[in-house]
XYZ file of C-alpha atoms in Angstrom:
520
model
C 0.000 0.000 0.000
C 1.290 3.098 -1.032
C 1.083 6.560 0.091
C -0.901 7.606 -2.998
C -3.167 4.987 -2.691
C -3.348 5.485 0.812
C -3.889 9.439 0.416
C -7.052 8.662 -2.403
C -8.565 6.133 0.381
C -8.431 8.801 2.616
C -10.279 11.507 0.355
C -12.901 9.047 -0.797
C -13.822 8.370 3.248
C -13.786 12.243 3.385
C -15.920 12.552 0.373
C -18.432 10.352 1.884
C -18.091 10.407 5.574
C -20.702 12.055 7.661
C -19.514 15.942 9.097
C -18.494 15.722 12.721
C -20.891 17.595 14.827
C -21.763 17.925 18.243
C -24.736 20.273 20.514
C -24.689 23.681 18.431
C -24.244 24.351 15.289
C -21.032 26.320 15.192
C -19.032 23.205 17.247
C -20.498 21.010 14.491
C -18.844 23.119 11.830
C -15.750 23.618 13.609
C -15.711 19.401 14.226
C -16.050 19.259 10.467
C -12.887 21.033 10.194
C -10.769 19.427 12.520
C -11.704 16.203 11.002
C -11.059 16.960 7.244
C -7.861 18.862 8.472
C -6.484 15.531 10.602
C -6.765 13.705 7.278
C -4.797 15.953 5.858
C -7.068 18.255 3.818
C -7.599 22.251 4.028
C -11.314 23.392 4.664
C -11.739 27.292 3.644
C -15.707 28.791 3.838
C -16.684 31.499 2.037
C -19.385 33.017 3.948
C -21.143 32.388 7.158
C -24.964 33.481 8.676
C -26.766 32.591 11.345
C -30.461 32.606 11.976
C -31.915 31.370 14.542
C -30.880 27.933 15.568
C -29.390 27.172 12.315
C -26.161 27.954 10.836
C -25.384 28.320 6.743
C -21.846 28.132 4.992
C -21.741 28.817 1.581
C -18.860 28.128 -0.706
C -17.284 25.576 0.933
C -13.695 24.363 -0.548
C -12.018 21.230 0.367
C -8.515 19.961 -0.622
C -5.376 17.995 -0.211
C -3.856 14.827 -1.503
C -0.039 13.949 -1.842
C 1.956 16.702 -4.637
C 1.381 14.207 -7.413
C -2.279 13.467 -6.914
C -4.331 15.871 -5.271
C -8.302 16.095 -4.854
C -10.211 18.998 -4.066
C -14.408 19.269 -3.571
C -16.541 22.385 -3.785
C -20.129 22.466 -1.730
C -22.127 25.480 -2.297
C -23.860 24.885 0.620
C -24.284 22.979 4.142
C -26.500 24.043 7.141
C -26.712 23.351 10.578
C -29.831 23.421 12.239
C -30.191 23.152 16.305
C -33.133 20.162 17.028
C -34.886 20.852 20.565
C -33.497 17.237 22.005
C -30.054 18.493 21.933
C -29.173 17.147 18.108
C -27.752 18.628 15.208
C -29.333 17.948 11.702
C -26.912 18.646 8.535
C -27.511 19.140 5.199
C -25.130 19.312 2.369
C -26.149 21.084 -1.131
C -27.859 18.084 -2.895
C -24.739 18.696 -5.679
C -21.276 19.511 -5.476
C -18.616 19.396 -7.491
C -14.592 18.112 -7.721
C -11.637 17.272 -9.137
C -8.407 14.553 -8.812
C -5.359 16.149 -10.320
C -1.522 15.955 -10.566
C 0.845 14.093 -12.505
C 0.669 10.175 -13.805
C 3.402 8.060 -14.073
C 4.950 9.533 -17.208
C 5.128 12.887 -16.391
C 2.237 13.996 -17.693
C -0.305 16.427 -15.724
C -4.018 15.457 -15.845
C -7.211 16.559 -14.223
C -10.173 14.828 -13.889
C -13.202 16.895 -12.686
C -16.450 14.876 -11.331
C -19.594 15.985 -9.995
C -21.635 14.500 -6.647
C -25.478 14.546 -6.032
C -26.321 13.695 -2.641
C -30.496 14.423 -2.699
C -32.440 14.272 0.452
C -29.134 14.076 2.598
C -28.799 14.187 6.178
C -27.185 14.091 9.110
C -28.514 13.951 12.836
C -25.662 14.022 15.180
C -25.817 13.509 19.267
C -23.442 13.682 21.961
C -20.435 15.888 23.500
C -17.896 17.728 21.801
C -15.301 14.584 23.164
C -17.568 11.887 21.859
C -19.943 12.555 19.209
C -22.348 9.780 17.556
C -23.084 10.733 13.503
C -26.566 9.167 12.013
C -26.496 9.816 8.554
C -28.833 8.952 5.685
C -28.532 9.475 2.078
C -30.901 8.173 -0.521
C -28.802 8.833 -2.678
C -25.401 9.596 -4.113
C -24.497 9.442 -7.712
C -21.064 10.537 -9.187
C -20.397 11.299 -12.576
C -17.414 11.692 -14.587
C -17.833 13.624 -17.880
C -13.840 13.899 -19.127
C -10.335 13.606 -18.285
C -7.852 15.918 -19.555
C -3.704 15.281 -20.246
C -1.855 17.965 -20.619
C -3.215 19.973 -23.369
C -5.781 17.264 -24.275
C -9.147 16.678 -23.183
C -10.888 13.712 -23.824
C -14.532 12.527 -23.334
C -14.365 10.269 -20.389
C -18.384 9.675 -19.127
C -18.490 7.259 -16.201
C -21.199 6.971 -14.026
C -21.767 5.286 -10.182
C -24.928 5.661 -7.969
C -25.144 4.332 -4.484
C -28.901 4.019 -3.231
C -30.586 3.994 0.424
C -26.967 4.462 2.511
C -27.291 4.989 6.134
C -25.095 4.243 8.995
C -23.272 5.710 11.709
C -19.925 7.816 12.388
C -18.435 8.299 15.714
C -15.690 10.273 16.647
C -13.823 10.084 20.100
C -11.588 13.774 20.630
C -8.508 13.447 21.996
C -4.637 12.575 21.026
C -5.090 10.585 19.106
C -8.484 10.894 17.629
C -10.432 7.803 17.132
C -13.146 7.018 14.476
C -14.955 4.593 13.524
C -17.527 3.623 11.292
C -20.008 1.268 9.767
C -22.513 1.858 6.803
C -24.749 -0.149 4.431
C -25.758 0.910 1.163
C -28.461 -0.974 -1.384
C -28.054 -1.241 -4.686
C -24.864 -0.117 -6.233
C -24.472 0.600 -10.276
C -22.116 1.713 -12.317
C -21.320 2.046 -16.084
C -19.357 3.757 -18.642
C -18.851 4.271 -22.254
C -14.566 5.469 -22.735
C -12.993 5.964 -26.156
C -9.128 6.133 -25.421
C -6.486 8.407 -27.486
C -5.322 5.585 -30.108
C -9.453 5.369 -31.315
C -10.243 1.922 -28.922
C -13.755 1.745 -27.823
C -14.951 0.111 -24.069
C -18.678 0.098 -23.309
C -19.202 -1.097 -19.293
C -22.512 -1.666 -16.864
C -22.413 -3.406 -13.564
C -24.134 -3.822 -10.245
C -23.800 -4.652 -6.717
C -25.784 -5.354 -3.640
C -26.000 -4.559 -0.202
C -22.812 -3.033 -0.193
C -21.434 -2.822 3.435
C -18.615 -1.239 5.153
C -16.959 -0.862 8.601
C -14.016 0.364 10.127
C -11.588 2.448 12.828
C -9.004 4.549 12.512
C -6.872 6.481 14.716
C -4.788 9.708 13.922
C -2.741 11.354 16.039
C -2.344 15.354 15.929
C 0.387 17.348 14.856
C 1.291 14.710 11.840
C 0.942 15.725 8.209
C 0.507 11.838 6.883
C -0.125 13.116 3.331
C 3.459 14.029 3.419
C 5.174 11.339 5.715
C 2.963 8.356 6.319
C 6.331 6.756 7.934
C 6.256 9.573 10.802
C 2.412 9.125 11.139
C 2.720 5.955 11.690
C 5.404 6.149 14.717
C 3.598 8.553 16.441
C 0.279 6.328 16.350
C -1.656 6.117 12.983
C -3.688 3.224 12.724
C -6.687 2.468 10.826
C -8.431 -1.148 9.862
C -11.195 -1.860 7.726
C -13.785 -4.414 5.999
C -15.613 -4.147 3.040
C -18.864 -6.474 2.189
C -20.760 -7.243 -1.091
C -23.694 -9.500 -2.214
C -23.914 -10.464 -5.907
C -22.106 -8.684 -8.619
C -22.756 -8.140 -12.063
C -20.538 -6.822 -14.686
C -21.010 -7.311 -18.510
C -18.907 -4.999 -21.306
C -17.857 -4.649 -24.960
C -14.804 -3.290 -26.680
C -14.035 -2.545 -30.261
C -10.636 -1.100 -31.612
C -7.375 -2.029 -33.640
C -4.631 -4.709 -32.934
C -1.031 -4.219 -33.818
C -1.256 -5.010 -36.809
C -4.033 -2.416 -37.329
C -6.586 -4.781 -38.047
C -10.291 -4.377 -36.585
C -10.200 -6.129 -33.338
C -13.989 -6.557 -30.943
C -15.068 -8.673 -28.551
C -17.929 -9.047 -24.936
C -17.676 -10.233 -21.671
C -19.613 -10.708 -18.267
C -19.142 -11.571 -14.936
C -20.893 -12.622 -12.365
C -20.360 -13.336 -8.414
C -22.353 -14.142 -5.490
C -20.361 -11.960 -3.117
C -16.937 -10.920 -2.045
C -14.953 -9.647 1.550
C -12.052 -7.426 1.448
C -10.390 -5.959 4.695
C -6.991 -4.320 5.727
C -5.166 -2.657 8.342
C -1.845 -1.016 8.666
C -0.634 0.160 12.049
C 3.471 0.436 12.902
C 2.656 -2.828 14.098
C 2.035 -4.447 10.661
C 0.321 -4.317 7.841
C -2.527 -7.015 6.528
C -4.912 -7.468 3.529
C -7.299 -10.314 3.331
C -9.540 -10.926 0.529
C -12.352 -13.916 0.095
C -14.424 -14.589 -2.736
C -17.525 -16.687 -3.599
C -18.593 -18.221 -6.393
C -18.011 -16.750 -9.762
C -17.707 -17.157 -13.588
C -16.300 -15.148 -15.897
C -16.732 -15.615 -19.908
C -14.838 -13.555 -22.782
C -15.291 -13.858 -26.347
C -13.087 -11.693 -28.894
C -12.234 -11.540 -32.775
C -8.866 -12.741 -32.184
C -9.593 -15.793 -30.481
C -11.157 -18.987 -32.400
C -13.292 -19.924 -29.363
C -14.888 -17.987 -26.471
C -12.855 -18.594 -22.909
C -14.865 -19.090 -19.832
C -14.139 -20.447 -16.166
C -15.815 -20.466 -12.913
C -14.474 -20.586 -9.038
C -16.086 -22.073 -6.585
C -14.195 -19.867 -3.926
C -10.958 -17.978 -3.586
C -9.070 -16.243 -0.293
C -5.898 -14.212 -0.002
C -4.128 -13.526 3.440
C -1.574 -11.515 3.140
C 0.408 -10.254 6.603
C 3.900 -8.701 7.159
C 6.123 -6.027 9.287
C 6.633 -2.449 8.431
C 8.944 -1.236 10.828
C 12.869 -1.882 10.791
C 14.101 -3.846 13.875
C 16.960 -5.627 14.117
C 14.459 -8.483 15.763
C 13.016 -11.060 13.224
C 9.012 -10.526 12.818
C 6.622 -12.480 11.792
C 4.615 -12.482 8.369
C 2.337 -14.433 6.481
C 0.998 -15.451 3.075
C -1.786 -17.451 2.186
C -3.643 -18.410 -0.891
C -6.580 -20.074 -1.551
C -8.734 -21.346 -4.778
C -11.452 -23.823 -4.735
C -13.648 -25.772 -7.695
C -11.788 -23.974 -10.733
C -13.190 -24.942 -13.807
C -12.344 -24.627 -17.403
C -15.000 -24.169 -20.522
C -14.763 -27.421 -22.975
C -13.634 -25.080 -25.511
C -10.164 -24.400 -23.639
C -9.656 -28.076 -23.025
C -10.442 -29.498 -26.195
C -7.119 -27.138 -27.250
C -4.850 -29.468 -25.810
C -7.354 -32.481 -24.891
C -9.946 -33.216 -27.618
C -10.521 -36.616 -26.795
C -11.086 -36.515 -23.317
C -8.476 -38.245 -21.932
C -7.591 -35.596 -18.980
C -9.959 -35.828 -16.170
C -11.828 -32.197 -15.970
C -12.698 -32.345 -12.035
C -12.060 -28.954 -10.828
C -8.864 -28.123 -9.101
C -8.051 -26.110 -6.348
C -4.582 -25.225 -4.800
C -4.014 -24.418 -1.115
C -0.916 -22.534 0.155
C -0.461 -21.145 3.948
C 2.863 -20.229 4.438
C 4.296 -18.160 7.423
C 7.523 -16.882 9.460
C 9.748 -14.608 10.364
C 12.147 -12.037 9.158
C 13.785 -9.065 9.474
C 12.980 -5.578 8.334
C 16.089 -3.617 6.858
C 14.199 -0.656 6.864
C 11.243 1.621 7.260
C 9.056 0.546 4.372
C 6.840 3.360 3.954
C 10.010 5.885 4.858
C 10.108 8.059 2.008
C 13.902 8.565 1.972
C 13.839 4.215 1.216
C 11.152 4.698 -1.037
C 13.458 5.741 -4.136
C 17.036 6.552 -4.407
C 18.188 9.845 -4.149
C 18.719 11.861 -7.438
C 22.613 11.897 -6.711
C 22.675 8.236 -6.283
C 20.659 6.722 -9.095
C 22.321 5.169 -11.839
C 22.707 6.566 -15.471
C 21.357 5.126 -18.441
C 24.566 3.053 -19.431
C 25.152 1.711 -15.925
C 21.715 0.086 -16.039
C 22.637 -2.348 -18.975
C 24.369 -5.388 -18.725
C 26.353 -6.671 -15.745
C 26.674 -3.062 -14.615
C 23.065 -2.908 -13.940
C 22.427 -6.126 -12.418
C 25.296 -5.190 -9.830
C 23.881 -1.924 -9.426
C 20.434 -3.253 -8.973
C 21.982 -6.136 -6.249
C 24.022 -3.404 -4.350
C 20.595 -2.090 -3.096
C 19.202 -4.134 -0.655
C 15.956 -5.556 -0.170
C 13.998 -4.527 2.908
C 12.666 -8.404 3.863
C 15.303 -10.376 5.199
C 14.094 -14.218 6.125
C 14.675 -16.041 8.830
C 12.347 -18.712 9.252
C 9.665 -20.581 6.473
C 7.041 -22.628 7.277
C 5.186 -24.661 4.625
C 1.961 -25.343 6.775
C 0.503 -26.481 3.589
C 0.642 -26.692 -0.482
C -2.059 -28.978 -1.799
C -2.387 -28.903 -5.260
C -5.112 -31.154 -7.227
C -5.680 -30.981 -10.798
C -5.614 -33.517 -13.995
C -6.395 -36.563 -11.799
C -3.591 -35.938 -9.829
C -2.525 -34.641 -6.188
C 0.523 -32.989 -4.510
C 0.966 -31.954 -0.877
C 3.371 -30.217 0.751
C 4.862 -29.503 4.204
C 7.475 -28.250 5.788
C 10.093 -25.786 7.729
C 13.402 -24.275 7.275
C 15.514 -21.470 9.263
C 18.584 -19.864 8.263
C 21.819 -21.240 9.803
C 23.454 -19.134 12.865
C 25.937 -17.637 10.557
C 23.723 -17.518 7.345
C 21.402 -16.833 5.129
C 18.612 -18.297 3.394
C 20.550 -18.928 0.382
C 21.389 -22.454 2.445
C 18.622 -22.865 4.721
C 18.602 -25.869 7.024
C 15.532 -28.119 8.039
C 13.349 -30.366 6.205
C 10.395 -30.673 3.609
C 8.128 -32.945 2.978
C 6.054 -34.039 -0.061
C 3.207 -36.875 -1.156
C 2.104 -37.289 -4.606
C -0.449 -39.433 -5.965
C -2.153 -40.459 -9.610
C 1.550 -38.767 -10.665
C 2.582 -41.423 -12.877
C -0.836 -42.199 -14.711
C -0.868 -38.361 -15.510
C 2.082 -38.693 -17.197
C 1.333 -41.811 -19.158
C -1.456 -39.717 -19.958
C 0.440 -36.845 -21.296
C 2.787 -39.134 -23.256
C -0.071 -40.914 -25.382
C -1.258 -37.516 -25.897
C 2.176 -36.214 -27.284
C 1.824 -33.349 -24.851
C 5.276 -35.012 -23.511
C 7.708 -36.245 -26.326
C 7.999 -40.132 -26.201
C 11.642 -39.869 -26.229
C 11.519 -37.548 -23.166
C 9.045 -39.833 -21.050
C 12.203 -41.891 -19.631
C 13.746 -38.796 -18.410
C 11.152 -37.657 -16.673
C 10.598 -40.453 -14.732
C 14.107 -40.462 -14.018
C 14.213 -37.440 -12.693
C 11.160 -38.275 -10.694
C 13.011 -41.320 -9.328
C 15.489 -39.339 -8.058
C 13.593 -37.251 -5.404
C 10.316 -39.538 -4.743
C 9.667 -42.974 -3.967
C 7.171 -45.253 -3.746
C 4.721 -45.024 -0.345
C 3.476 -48.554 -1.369
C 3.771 -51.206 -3.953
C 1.446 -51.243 -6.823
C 0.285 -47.936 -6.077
C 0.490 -44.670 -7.747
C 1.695 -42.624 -4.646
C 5.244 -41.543 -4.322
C 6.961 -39.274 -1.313
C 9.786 -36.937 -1.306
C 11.483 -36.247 2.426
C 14.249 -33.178 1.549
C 16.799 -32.429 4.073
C 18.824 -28.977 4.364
C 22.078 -29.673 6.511
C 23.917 -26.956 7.849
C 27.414 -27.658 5.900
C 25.283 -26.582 2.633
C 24.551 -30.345 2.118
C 21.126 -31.497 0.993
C 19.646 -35.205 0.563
C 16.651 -36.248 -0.831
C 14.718 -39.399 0.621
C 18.492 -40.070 2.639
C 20.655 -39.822 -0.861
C 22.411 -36.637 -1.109
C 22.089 -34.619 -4.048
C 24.170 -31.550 -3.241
């Protein structure tokens, strides 16, 4: 996770996050401001009145982002109106406008303005200034793109999303540092678009989702400026988590343009899901991203292919934990894979398998591997983030041997220590593999010669490939070596069965034998 991607999370939860409020109007306001301005944004109004119980700012401009990618909002309106039970009701200005801009990868400025209707918004907020409860409910918010403009060019760029019947609550806790925390549901959830790009290609897009729901907490401390230095925001406290929730899903789209060879190119595709779960965190402590899908299938067809390609999942999962923070003490980390019932359309197998001969179960593969190791250095510290301007190499150091030296003289930040293979089970074309296993580096080492042991069972193996060989898919005069090879790291569990077992050990002299025969 980067800082920019970090920085457009942020504006996105300011975009849509309730304003901070508490018993009159003007602490609501001035709430508001703290809020935006802990995140990292500026908040300027261009005119005040009060009436009565209720309080009206007009011209309200909001901004900030990281130098390269900034985002700023305009609301021509938001009032404040005093309730008799001690609440706060606020309104925004059922439109406002925006814009993301900076520079892309290339160099290139761009600006991309967008427009937000919120109608029938509000806000009814209860509590003390140190510990204010936001309800909020919008019917509805719809944001539009229209075009997107690179340097001197504009192009038409009209993208549409709309978010229906969103409520939910916001609380903020004052203090150093400040807490939030959230949780919202929205209902239906569209989207679509219609983008011509500069070299003449076409994309047409529609999609849906359902009940859309999100929760989360995050904690900032004051006196940091984490749009500029997430590394120091971090130290001093910065921590935020977060899960994201959706029901079925429903995208479908169409494209039309030119190969490479300039000739017409077109082609459709849809996808569909019953749901999906994404959450993160990131804290000094660590940072974490888990993702889990259900079922899905996607299908493509396209001029340039012979045959449409379609597959379907039964269920997939990432886990992906590790350390942020330099310490000269290992840490642990972890990475974790999962994907259950994949299956293939006919049309891809009869490619390679037109008679049938490969069994077309579905396959999944399993990995869960964790351990520890050692973090060089800061990994969101901006000064390890790039190479300074003095230090990089020229153009004709980065060819050659020059440049591979150059590019090994930098370090990595991840230094292992420790690997656990809790588990690799792989099971495809009739056949199974599982894995397990651990290895450490020695006290004087690295992991370049690890020491400890691995473990792996196979099984249906050797009918596979006798499969593959009367298909041709392996050369009949490279079938021998191929099981010689295999008969040099497995062996047979049992007679007259297909399952074979490799036990790999990692001495510390360097030395390492397979099933008690050494091989290094």
């Amino acid at each position: 996770m980067n800082l920019r991607l970090t920085s457009s999370a942020l504006a996105l939860a300011a975009m849509t996050a309730p304003a901070l409020a508490d018993v009159t109007s003007e602490q609501v306001w001035q709430s508001w401001v703290d809020y935006y301005q802990s995140l990292g944004y500026s908040v300027t109004e261009g005119k005040r009145d009060k009436a009565g119980d209720t309080l009206t700012l007009s011209d309200i401009a909001i901004s900030g982002g990281v130098p390269d990618s900034q985002v700023s909002f305009s609301i021509p309106q938001v009032t404040l109106s005093e309730g008799a039970d001690g609440t706060v009701k606020t309104v925004f200005a059922d439109r406002m406008t925006g814009e993301a801009h900076g520079t892309d990868p290339d160099g290139q400025s761009y600006s991309l303005p967008f427009t937000v209707d919120m109608p029938g918004n509000a806000i009814v907020t209860s509590g003390a200034p140190e510990d204010m409860t936001h309800d909020f409910d919008y019917p509805a918010m719809d944001f539009t793109l229209t075009t997107i403009k690179r340097g001197d060019k504009e192009t038409p760029l009209p993208i549409k999303v709309g978010v229906a019947d969103s409520t939910g609550t916001f609380h903020i806790v004052a203090g150093a540092p400040a807490k939030y925390d959230y949780a919202m549901k929205s209902g239906a959830i569209t989207f679509s678009g219609d983008v011509d790009s500069e070299e003449g290609d076409k994309v047409k897009f529609a999609g849906s989702l359902a009940d859309l729901e999100t929760t989360g907490e995050m904690a900032v401390p004051s006196g940091i400026k984490l749009e500029e230095d997430m590394n120091a925001a971090l130290k001093a406290g910065l921590a935020m988590n977060g899960v994201l929730k959706s029901g079925a899903m429903a995208v479908s789209f169409d494209f039309a343009g030119t190969d490479e060879g300039g000739e017409a190119t077109s082609g459709a595709g849809k996808y569909d899901g019953k749901g999906f779960e994404l959450s993160f965190g990131l804290s000094q402590d660590g940072m974490t991203y888990q993702a889990g899908s259900d079922a899905g299938n996607f299908e493509l067809t396209s001029s340039d292919m012979p045959f449409p390609i379609n597959y379907a999942i039964e269920s997939g999962s990432f886990d992906m934990q590790m350390p942020v923070m330099q310490s000269d003490q290992a840490q642990p980390f972890k990475f974790a894979y999962s994907l259950a019932g994949l299956t293939l359309g006919d049309a891809i197998w009869n490619l390679f398998d037109a008679q049938g001969q490969l069994p077309r179960d579905p396959a999944s593969l399993d990995i869960d591997v964790t351990g520890q190791m050692k973090v060089t250095k800061d990994i969101f510290d901006p000064a390890s983030m790039a190479p300074a301007a003095d230090e990089a190499p020229d153009e004709a150091e980065t060819d050659g041997a020059e440049g591979m030296e150059a590019a090994e003289a930098d370090p990595q930040p991840f230094e292992p220590v420790e690997v656990a293979i809790n588990q690799f089970a792989l099971v495809a074309l009739g056949a199974k593999v599982n894995a397990e296993g651990a290895l450490k580096a020695p006290e004087s080492g690295d992991m370049t010669t690890p020491v400890g042991e691995v473990h792996a069972r196979y099984e249906g193996v050797n009918g596979l490939i006798d499969k593959l060989g009367a298909m041709g898919l392996i050369p009949e005069d490279q079938i021998m070596g191929v099981r010689m090879m295999m008969a040099m790291f497995a062996k047979p569990v049992a007679e007259g069965e297909d399952r074979l077992e490799t036990r790999l050990e990692f001495k510390e002299d360097g030395s390492i034998f397979a099933n008690g025969q050494q091989i290094k």
